[in-house]
């Protein structure tokens, strides 16, 4: 039953994902894979500072976070997220 549930393309349709990756090739690759799973609500940013701005505007369900980025790294983003997460109505999963 579980396998059947996950095999349906529409299961992930309403999931929102924020890709935080400074490399454009990897952002495109990740977006392509997510679309194959049926995910349609995908946003992309190049660093943690932009990700934090996106979080404040509209928190996603899932964040795919690069750890090593210029300007504002993944660890910087996680620290700021932990400090400010009380203000969000939902906290996304971060991978």
CSV table of C-alpha atoms in Angstrom, one decimal:
chain,number,residue,atom,x,y,z
A,1,UNK,CA,0.0,0.0,0.0
A,2,UNK,CA,2.8,2.5,0.9
A,3,UNK,CA,4.7,1.7,-2.3
A,4,UNK,CA,1.6,2.3,-4.3
A,5,UNK,CA,1.0,5.6,-2.5
A,6,UNK,CA,4.5,6.9,-3.3
A,7,UNK,CA,4.4,5.8,-6.9
A,8,UNK,CA,1.6,8.1,-7.7
A,9,UNK,CA,3.0,11.2,-9.4
A,10,UNK,CA,0.5,13.6,-7.7
A,11,UNK,CA,1.6,12.7,-4.2
A,12,UNK,CA,4.3,15.4,-4.1
A,13,UNK,CA,2.4,17.9,-6.2
A,14,UNK,CA,1.6,20.3,-3.3
A,15,UNK,CA,5.1,20.1,-1.7
A,16,UNK,CA,7.1,23.4,-1.8
A,17,UNK,CA,10.8,23.2,-2.1
A,18,UNK,CA,13.5,25.9,-1.8
A,19,UNK,CA,16.9,25.0,-3.4
A,20,UNK,CA,19.8,26.8,-1.9
A,21,UNK,CA,22.8,26.2,-4.1
A,22,UNK,CA,25.4,28.6,-5.6
A,23,UNK,CA,26.2,26.4,-8.6
A,24,UNK,CA,23.7,26.9,-11.4
A,25,UNK,CA,24.3,23.5,-12.9
A,26,UNK,CA,23.4,21.7,-9.7
A,27,UNK,CA,20.3,23.9,-9.2
A,28,UNK,CA,19.1,22.9,-12.6
A,29,UNK,CA,19.9,19.2,-12.0
A,30,UNK,CA,18.1,19.2,-8.6
A,31,UNK,CA,15.1,21.1,-10.1
A,32,UNK,CA,14.9,18.5,-12.9
A,33,UNK,CA,14.8,15.6,-10.5
A,34,UNK,CA,12.2,17.3,-8.3
A,35,UNK,CA,10.0,17.9,-11.3
A,36,UNK,CA,10.3,14.2,-12.2
A,37,UNK,CA,8.8,13.4,-8.7
A,38,UNK,CA,5.9,15.7,-9.6
A,39,UNK,CA,7.0,18.7,-7.4
A,40,UNK,CA,5.9,21.9,-9.0
A,41,UNK,CA,6.4,24.6,-6.3
A,42,UNK,CA,10.2,25.0,-6.6
A,43,UNK,CA,12.2,28.2,-5.8
A,44,UNK,CA,15.9,28.6,-6.1
A,45,UNK,CA,18.4,31.0,-4.5
A,46,UNK,CA,22.2,31.2,-4.7
A,47,UNK,CA,23.1,31.7,-1.0
A,48,UNK,CA,21.9,31.6,2.6
A,49,UNK,CA,21.1,35.3,2.8
A,50,UNK,CA,18.6,35.0,-0.1
A,51,UNK,CA,17.3,31.8,1.5
A,52,UNK,CA,16.5,33.5,4.7
A,53,UNK,CA,14.7,36.3,2.8
A,54,UNK,CA,12.6,33.6,1.0
A,55,UNK,CA,11.9,31.9,4.4
A,56,UNK,CA,10.5,35.1,5.8
A,57,UNK,CA,8.4,35.8,2.7
A,58,UNK,CA,6.9,32.2,2.4
A,59,UNK,CA,8.4,29.3,4.3
A,60,UNK,CA,8.7,26.1,2.1
A,61,UNK,CA,8.0,22.6,3.2
A,62,UNK,CA,11.5,21.5,2.4
A,63,UNK,CA,14.9,23.2,2.0
A,64,UNK,CA,17.7,21.5,0.0
A,65,UNK,CA,20.8,23.4,1.4
A,66,UNK,CA,24.3,23.5,0.0
A,67,UNK,CA,26.8,23.8,2.9
A,68,UNK,CA,29.7,25.5,1.2
A,69,UNK,CA,28.6,28.8,-0.5
A,70,UNK,CA,30.2,32.2,-0.7
A,71,UNK,CA,28.6,35.2,1.1
A,72,UNK,CA,26.4,33.3,3.5
A,73,UNK,CA,27.1,29.6,3.9
A,74,UNK,CA,24.8,26.7,4.8
A,75,UNK,CA,26.0,26.8,8.4
A,76,UNK,CA,25.3,30.6,8.6
A,77,UNK,CA,21.8,30.0,7.3
A,78,UNK,CA,21.1,27.2,9.8
A,79,UNK,CA,22.4,29.4,12.7
A,80,UNK,CA,20.1,32.3,11.6
A,81,UNK,CA,17.2,29.9,11.0
A,82,UNK,CA,17.5,28.6,14.6
A,83,UNK,CA,17.7,32.1,15.9
A,84,UNK,CA,14.7,33.4,14.0
A,85,UNK,CA,12.5,30.2,13.6
A,86,UNK,CA,10.1,31.2,16.4
A,87,UNK,CA,8.6,33.8,14.1
A,88,UNK,CA,7.7,31.3,11.4
A,89,UNK,CA,4.3,29.5,11.5
A,90,UNK,CA,6.0,26.3,10.3
A,91,UNK,CA,9.6,25.2,10.2
A,92,UNK,CA,10.7,23.4,7.1
A,93,UNK,CA,12.7,20.2,6.9
A,94,UNK,CA,16.3,21.0,5.9
A,95,UNK,CA,18.5,18.6,3.9
